[in-house]
mmCIF file of C-alpha atoms and ligand atoms in Angstrom:
data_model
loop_
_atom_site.group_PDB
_atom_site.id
_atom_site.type_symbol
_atom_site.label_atom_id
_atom_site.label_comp_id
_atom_site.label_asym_id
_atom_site.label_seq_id
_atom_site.Cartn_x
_atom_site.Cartn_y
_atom_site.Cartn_z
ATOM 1 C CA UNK P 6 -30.436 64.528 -31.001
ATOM 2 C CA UNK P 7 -27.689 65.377 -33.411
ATOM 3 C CA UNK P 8 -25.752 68.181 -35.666
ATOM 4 C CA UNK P 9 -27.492 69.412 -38.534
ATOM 5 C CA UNK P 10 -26.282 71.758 -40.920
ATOM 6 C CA UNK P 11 -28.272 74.440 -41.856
ATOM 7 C CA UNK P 12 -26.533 77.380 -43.603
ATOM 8 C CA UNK P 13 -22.584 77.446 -45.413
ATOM 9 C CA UNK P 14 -20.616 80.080 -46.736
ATOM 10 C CA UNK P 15 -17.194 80.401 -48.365
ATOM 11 C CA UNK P 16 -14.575 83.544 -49.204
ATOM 12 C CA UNK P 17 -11.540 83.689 -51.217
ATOM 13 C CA UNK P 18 -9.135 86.865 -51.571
ATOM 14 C CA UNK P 19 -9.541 88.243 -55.357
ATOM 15 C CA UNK P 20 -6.491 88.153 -56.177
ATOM 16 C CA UNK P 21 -5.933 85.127 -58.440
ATOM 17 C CA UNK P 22 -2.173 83.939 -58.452
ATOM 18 C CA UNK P 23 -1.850 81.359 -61.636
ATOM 19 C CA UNK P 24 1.406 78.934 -61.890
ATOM 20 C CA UNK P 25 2.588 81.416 -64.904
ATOM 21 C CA UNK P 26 2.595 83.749 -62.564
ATOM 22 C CA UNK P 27 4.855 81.875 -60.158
ATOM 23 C CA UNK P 28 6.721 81.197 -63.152
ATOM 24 C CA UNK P 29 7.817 84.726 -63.125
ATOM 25 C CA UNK P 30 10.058 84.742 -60.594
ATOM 26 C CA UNK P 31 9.832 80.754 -58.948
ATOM 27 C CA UNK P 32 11.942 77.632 -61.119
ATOM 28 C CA UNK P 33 8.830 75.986 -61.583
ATOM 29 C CA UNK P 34 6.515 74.823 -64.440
ATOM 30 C CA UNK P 35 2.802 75.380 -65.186
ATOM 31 C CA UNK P 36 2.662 71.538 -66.367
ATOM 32 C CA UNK P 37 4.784 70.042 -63.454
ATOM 33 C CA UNK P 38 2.455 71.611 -61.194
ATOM 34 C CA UNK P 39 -0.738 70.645 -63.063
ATOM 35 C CA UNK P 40 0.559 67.246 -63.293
ATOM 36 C CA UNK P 41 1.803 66.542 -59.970
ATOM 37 C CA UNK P 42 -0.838 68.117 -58.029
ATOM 38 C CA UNK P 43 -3.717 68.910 -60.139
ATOM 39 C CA UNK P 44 -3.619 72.869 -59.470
ATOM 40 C CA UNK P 45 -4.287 75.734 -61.927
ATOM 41 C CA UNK P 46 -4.165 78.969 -59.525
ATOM 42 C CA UNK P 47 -4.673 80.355 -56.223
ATOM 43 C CA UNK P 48 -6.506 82.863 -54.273
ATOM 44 C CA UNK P 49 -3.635 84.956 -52.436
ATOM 45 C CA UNK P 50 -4.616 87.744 -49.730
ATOM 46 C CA UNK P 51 -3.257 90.926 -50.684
ATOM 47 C CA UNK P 52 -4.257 92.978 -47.136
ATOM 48 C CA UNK P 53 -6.949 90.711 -45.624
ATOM 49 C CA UNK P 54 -5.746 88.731 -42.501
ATOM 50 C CA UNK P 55 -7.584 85.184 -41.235
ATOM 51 C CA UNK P 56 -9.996 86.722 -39.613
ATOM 52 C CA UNK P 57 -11.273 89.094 -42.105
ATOM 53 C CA UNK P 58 -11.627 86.041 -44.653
ATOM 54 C CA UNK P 59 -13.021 84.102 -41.361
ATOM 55 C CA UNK P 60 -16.249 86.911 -41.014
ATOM 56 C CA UNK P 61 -16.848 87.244 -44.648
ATOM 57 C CA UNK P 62 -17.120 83.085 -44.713
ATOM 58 C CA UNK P 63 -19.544 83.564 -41.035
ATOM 59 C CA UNK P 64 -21.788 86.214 -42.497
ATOM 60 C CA UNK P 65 -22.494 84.227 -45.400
ATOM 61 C CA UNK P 66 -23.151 80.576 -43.578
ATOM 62 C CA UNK P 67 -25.200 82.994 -41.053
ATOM 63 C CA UNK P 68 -27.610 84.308 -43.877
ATOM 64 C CA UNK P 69 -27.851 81.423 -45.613
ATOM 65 C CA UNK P 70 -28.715 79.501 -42.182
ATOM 66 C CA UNK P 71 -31.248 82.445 -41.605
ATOM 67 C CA UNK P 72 -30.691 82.409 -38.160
ATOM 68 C CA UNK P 73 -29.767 85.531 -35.568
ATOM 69 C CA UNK P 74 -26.211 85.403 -34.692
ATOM 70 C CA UNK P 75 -27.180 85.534 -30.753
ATOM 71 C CA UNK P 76 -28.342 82.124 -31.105
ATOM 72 C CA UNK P 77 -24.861 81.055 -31.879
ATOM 73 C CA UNK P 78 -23.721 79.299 -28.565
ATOM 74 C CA UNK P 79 -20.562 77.969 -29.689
ATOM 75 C CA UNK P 80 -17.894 79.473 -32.699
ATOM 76 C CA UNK P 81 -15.124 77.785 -32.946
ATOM 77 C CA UNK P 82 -12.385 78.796 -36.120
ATOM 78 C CA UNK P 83 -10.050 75.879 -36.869
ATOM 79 C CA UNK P 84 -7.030 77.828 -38.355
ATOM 80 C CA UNK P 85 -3.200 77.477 -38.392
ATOM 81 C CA UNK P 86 -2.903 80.869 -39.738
ATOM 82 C CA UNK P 87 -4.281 83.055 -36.985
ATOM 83 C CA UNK P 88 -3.781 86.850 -37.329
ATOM 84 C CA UNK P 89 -2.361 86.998 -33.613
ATOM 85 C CA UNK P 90 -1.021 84.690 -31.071
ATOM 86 C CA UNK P 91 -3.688 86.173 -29.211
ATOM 87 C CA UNK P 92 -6.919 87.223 -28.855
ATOM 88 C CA UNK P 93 -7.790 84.358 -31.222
ATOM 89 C CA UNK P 94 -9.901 84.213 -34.336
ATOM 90 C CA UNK P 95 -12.753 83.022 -33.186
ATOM 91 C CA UNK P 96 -13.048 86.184 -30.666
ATOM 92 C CA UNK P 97 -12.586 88.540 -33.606
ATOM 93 C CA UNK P 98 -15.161 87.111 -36.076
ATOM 94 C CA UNK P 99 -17.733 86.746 -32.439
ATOM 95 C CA UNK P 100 -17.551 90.570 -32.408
ATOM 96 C CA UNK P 101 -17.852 91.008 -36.321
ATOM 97 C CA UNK P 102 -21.060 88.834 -36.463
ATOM 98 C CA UNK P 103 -22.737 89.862 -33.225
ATOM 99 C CA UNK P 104 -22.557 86.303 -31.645
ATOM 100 C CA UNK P 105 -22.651 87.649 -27.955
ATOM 101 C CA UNK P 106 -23.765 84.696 -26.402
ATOM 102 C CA UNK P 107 -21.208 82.462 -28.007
ATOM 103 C CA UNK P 108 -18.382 80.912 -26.148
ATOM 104 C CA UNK P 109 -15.175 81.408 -28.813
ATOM 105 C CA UNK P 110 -12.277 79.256 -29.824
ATOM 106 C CA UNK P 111 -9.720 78.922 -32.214
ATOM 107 C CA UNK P 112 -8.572 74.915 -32.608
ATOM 108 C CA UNK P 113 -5.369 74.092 -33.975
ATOM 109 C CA UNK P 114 -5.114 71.319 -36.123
ATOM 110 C CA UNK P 115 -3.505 72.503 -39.948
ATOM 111 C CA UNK P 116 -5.193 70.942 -42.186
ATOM 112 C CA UNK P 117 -7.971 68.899 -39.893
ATOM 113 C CA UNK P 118 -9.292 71.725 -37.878
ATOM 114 C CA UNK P 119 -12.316 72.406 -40.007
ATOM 115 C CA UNK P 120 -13.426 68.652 -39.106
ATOM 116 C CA UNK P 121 -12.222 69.058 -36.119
ATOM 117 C CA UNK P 122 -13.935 71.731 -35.095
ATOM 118 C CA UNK P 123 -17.336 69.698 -36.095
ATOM 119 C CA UNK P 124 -15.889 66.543 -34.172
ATOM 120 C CA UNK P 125 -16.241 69.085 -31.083
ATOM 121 C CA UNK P 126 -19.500 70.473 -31.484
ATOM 122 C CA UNK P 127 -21.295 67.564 -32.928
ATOM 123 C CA UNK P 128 -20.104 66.514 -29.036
ATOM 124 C CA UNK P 129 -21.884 69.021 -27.726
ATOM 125 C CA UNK P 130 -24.687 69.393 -29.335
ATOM 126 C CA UNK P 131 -25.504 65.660 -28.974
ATOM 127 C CA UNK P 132 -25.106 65.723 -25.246
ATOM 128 C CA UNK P 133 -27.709 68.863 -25.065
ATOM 129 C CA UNK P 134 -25.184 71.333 -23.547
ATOM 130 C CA UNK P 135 -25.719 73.390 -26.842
ATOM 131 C CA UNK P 136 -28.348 73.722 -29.613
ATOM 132 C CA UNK P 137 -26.837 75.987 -31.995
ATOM 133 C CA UNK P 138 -22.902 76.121 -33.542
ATOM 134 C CA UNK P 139 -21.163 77.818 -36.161
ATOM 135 C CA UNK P 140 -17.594 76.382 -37.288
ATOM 136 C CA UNK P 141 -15.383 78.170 -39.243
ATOM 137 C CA UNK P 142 -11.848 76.914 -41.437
ATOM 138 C CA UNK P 143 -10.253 79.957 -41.890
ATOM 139 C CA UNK P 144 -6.392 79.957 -43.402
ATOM 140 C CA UNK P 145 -3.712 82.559 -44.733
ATOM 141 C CA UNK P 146 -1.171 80.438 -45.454
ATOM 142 C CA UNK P 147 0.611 82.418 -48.071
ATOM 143 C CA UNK P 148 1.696 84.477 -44.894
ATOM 144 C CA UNK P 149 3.624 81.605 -43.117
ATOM 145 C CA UNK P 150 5.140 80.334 -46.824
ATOM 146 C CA UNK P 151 9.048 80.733 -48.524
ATOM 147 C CA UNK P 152 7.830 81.884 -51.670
ATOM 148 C CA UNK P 153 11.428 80.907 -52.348
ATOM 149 C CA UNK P 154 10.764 76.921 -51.505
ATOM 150 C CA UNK P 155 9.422 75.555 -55.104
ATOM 151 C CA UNK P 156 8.349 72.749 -53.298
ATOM 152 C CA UNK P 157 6.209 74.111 -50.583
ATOM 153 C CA UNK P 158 5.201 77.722 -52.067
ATOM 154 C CA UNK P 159 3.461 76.112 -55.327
ATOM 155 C CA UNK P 160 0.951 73.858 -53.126
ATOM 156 C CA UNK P 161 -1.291 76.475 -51.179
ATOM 157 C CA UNK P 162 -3.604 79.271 -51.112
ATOM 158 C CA UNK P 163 -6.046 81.539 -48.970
ATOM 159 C CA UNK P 164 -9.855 81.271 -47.935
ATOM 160 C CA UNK P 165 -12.362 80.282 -45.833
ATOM 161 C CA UNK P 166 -15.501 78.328 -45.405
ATOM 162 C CA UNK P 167 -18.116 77.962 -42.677
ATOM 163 C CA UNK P 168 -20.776 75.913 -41.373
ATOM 164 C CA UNK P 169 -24.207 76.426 -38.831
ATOM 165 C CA UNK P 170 -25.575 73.391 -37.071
ATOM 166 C CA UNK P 171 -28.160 73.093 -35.189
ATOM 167 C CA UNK P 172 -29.457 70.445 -32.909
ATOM 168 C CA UNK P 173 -31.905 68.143 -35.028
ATOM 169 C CA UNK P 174 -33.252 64.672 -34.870
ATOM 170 C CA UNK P 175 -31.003 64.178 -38.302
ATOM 171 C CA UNK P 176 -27.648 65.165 -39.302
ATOM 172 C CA UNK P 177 -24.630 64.274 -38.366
ATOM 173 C CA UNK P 178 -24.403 60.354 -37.969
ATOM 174 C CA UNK P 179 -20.865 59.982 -36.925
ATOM 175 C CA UNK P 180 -17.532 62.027 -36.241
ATOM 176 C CA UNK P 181 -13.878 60.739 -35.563
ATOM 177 C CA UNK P 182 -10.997 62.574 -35.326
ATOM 178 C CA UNK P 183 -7.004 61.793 -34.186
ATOM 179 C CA UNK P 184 -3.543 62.275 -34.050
ATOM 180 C CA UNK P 185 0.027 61.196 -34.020
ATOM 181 C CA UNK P 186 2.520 63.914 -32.234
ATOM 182 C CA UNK P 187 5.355 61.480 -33.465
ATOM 183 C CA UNK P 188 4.902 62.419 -37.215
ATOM 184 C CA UNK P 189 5.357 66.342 -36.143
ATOM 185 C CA UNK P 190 8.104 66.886 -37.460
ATOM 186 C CA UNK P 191 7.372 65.888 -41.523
ATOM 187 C CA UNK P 192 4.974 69.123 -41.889
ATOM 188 C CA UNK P 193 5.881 72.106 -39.951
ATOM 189 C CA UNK P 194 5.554 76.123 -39.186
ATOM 190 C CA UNK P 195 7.962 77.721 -36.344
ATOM 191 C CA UNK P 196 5.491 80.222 -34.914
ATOM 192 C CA UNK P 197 8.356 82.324 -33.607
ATOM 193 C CA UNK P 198 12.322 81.957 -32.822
ATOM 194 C CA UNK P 199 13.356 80.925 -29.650
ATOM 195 C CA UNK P 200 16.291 82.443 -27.261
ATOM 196 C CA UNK P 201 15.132 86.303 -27.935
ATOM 197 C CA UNK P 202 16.261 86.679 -23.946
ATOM 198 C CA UNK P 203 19.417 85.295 -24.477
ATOM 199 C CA UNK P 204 20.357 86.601 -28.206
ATOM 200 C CA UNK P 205 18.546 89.829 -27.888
ATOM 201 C CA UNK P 206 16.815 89.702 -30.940
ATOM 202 C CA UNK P 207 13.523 90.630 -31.895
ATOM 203 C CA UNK P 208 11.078 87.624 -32.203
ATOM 204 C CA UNK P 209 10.795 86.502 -36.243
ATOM 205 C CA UNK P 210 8.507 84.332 -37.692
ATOM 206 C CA UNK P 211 8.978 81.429 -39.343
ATOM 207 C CA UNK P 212 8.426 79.554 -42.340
ATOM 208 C CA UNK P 213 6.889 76.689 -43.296
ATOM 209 C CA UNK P 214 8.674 73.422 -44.218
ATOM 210 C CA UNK P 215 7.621 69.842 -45.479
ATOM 211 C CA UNK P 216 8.678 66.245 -46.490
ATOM 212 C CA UNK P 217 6.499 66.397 -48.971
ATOM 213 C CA UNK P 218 6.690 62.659 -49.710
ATOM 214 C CA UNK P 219 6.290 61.896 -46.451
ATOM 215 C CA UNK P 220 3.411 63.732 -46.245
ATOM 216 C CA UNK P 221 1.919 61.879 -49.245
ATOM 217 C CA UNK P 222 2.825 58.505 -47.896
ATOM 218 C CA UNK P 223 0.513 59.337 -45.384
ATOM 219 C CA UNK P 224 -2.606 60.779 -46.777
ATOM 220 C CA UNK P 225 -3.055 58.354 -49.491
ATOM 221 C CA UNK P 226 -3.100 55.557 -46.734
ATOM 222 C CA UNK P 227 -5.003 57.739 -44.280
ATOM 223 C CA UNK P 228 -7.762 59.180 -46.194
ATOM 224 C CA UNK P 229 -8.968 55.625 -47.215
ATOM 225 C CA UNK P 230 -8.633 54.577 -43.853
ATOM 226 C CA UNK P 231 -10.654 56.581 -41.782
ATOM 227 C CA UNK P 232 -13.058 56.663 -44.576
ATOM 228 C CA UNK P 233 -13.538 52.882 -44.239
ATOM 229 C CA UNK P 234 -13.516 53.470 -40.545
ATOM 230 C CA UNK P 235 -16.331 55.579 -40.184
ATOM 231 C CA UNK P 236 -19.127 53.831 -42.845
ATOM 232 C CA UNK P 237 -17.917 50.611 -41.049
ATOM 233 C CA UNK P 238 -18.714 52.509 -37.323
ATOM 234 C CA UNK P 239 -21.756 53.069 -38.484
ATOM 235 C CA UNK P 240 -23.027 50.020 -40.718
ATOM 236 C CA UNK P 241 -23.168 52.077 -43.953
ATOM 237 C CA UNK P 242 -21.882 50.842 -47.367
ATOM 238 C CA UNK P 243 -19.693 53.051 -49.704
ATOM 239 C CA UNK P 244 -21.762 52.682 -52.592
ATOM 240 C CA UNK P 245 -24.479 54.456 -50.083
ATOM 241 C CA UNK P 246 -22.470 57.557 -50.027
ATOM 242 C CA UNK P 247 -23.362 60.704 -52.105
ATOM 243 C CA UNK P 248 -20.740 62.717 -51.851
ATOM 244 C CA UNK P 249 -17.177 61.940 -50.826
ATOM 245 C CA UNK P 250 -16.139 65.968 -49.694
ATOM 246 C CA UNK P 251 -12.304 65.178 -49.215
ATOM 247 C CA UNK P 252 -10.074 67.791 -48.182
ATOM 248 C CA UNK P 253 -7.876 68.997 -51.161
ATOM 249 C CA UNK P 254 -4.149 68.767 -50.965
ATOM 250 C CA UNK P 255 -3.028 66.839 -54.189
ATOM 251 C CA UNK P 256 -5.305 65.737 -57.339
ATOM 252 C CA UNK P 257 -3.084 62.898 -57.138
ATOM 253 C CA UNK P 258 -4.243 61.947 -53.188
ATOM 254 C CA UNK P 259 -7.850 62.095 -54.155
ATOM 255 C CA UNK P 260 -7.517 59.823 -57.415
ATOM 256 C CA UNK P 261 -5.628 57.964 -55.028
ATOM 257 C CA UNK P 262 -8.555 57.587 -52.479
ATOM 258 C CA UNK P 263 -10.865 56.442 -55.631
ATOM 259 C CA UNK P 264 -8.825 53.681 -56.266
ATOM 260 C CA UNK P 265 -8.224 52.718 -52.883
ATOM 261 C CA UNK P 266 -12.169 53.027 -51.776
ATOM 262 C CA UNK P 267 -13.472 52.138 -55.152
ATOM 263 C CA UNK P 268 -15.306 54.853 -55.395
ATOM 264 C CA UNK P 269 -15.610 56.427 -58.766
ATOM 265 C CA UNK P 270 -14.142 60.438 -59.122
ATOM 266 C CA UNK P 271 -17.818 61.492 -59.657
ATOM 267 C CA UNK P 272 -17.848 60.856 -56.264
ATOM 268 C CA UNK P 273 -15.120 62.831 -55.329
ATOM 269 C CA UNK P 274 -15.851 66.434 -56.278
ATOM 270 C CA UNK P 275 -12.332 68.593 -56.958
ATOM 271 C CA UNK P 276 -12.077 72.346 -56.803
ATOM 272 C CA UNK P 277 -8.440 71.930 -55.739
ATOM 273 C CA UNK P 278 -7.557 73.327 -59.672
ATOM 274 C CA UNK P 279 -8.402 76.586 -58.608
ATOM 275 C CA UNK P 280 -7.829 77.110 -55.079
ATOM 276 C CA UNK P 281 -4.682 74.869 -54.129
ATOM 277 C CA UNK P 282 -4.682 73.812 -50.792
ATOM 278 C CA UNK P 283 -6.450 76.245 -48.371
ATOM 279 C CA UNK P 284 -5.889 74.023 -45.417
ATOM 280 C CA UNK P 285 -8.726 73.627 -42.849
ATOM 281 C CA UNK P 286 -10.716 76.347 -45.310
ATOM 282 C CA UNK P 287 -10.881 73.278 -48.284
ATOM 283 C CA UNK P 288 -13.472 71.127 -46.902
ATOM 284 C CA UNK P 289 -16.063 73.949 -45.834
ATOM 285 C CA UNK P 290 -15.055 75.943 -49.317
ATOM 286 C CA UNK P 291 -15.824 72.979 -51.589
ATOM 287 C CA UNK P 292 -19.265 71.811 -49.184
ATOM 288 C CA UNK P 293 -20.516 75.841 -49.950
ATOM 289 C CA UNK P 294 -19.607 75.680 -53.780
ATOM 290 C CA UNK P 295 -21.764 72.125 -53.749
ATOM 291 C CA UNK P 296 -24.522 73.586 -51.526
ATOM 292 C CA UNK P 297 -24.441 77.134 -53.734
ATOM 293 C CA UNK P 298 -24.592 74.741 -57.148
ATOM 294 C CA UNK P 299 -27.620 73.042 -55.596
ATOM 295 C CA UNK P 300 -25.624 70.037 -55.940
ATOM 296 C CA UNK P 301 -27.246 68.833 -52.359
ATOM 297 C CA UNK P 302 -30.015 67.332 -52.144
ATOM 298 C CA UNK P 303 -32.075 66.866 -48.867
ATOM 299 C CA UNK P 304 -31.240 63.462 -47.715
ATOM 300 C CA UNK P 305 -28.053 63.026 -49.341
ATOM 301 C CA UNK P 306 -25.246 60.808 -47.727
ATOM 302 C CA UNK P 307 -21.561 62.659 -47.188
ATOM 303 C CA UNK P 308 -18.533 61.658 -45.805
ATOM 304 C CA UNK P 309 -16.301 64.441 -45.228
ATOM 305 C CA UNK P 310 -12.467 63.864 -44.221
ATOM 306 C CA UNK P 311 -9.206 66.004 -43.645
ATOM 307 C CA UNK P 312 -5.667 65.072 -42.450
ATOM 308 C CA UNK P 313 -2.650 67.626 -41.804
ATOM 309 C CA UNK P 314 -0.074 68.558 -40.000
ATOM 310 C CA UNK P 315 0.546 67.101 -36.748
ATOM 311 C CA UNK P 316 -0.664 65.206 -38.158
ATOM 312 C CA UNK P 317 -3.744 65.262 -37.644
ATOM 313 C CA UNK P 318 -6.741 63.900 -39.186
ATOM 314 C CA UNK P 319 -10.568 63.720 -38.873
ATOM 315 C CA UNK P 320 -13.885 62.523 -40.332
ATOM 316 C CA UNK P 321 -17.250 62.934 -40.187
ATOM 317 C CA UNK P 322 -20.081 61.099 -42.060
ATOM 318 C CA UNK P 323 -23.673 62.524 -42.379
ATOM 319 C CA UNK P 324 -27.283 63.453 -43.617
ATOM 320 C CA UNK P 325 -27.938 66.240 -45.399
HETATM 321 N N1 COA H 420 8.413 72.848 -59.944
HETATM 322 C C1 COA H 420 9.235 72.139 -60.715
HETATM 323 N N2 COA H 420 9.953 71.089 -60.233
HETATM 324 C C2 COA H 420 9.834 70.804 -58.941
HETATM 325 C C3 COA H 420 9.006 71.529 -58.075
HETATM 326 C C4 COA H 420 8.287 72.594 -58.627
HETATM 327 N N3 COA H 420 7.440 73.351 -57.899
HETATM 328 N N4 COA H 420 9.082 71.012 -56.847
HETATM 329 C C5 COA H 420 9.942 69.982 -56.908
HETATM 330 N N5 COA H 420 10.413 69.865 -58.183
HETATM 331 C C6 COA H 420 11.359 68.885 -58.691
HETATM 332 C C7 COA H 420 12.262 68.340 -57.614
HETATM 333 O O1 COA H 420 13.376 69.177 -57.385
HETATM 334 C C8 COA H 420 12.644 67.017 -58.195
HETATM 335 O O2 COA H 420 13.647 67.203 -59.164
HETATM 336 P P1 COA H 420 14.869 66.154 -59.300
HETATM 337 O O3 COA H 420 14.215 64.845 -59.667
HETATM 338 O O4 COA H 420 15.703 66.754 -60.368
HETATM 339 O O5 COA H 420 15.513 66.114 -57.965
HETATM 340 C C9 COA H 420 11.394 66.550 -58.930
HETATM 341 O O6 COA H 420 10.645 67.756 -59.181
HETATM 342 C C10 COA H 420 10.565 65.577 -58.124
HETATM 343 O O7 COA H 420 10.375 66.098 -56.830
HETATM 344 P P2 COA H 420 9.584 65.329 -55.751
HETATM 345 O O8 COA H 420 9.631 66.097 -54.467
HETATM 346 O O9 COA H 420 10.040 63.882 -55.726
HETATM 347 O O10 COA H 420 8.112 65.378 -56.375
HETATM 348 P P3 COA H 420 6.830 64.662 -55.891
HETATM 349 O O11 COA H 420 6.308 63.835 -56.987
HETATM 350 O O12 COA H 420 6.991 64.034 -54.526
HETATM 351 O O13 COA H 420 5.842 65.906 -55.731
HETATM 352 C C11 COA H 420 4.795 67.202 -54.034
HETATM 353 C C12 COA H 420 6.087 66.874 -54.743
HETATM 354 C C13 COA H 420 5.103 68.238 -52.970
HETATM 355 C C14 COA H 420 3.843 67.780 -55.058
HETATM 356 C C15 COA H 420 4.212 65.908 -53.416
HETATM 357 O O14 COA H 420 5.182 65.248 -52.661
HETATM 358 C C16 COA H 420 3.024 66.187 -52.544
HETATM 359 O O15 COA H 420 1.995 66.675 -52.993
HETATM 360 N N6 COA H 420 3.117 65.814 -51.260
HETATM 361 C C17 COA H 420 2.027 66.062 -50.321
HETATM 362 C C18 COA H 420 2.094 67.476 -49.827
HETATM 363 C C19 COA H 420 0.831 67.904 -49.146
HETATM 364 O O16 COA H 420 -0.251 67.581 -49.582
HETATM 365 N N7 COA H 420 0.994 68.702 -48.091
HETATM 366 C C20 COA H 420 -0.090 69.254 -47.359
HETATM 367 C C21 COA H 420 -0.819 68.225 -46.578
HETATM 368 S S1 COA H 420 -2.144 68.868 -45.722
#
């Protein structure tokens, strides 16, 4: 017995925030940022929080699925981005959707959560502790950015996409996920300042920061990687993929991964242009637009993988 999925969904914010539009009051470029990272615009939330975005994503997987939302056993939201420190996402989008009998958690995990959030259940699932799962990548990260930092600021927008699985004799063939806590430091969000005993201030929140080389050193030696790993794990050729469903942080890190894999960009489908990076939202956003466009077939071969701060990273290869 495995993880199947059986319904997605996706939601952006309306509001559309083009790189002209950063140009307005950011030293940037429309063609520096098309060029070094392959986006057009953004979706930024003007009033909508995580979790809002999170239950418009759940009620869509959920129809689609065409399941009742009390057979939902386990909801887990992968988000760095939560509204609150507490109660988490997850518990908010449970009472939204009317999934009373499902055990809710948020997992924390930037950019990977989405696939981690499948590494867990597909766990589950498999071992027969539960039968039906919805997982959620929900992000706001225009809330936690310096809209003054040109070189954070330009990379990342808001959404969020969700999946149902259910237990099924095919599905999900393989997961992997992992980490490396000494790399922390290269991609980063202070979630509050410390010392507000000592100082007497009021708690602020705090910003995000980034080596951005850094962090490309590592993805375009990562993403190939695990990639590799997983057909390897499970004795399946690249060529025998359909669809390579690679989270989308830089045009540049997925042409990369082409090279790398030798896998031609047909392969690799891109909707980074228009959403930037939505963090653990990008991989369930762009498998919803491809399920939506019918561009699925029953049968098909994915491969699915994310990496992010942490850093963190995560695959999972399966049937469709
Ligand atoms: N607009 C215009 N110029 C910019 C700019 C912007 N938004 N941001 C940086 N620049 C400038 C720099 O100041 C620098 O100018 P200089 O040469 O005069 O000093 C020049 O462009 C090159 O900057 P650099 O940082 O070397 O560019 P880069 O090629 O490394 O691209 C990133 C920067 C951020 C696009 C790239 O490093 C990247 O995508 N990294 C991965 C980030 C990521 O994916 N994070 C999330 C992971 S989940």
């Amino acid at each position: 017995m495995t993880a199947r999925i059986i319904g997605t969904g996706s939601y952006a914010p309306e509001r559309i925030v083009t790189n002209k539009d950063l140009m307005k009051f950011l030293d940037t470029d429309d063609e520096w940022i098309r060029e070094r990272t392959g986006i057009c615009e953004r979706r930024v939330s003007a009033g909508e929080g995580t979790s809002d975005l999170a239950i418009h994503a759940a009620e869509r997987a959920i129809t689609d699925a065409g399941i009742d939302p009390k057979e939902i056993e386990i909801l887990i939201v992968g988000t760095c981005t939560p509204d609150n420190g507490f109660p988490s996402a997850a518990t908010d989008v449970q009472r939204a959707v009317g999934a009373v009998n499902a055990v809710a958690f948020d997992v924390t995990a930037a950019c990977s959560g989405f696939i981690y959030g499948l590494h867990i259940v597909q766990s589950f699932i498999r071992c027969g502790i539960y039968k039906t799962a919805l997982v959620i990548g929900a992000e706001t990260i225009s809330k936690v950015l310096d809209w003054t930092d040109r070189g954070t600021c330009i990379l990342f927008g808001d959404g969020a996409g969700a999946a149902v699985l259910r237990a099924d004799e095919t599905g999900v063939i393989r997961t992997l996920a992992g980490s490396d806590g000494r790399k922390g430091h290269v991609l980063g969000c202070q979630a509050r300042t410390m010392d507000n005993f000592l100082t007497g201030r009021k708690p602020e929140p705090g910003f995000m920061t980034m080596d951005g080389q850094e962090v490309f050193k590592f993805a375009v030696k990562k993403v190939p990687e695990i990639v590799s790993q997983i057909l390897e794990e499970s004795g399946i050729g690249r060529e025998q993929v359909d669809h390579y469903v690679l989270h989308q942080a830089n045009i540049r890190i997925l042409e990369s991964a082409s090279r790398r894999l030798k896998v031609p960009m047909e392969k690799i489908p891109v909707n980074i242009d228009r959403y930037g990076n939505t963090s653990a939202a990008s991989v369930p956003i762009l498998l919803d637009e491809m399920n939506r466009e019918g561009r699925l077939k029953r049968g098909d071969t994915l491969v699915m993988a994310g990496f992010g701060a942490g850093l963190t990273w995560g695959a999972a290869l399966l049937k469709w």
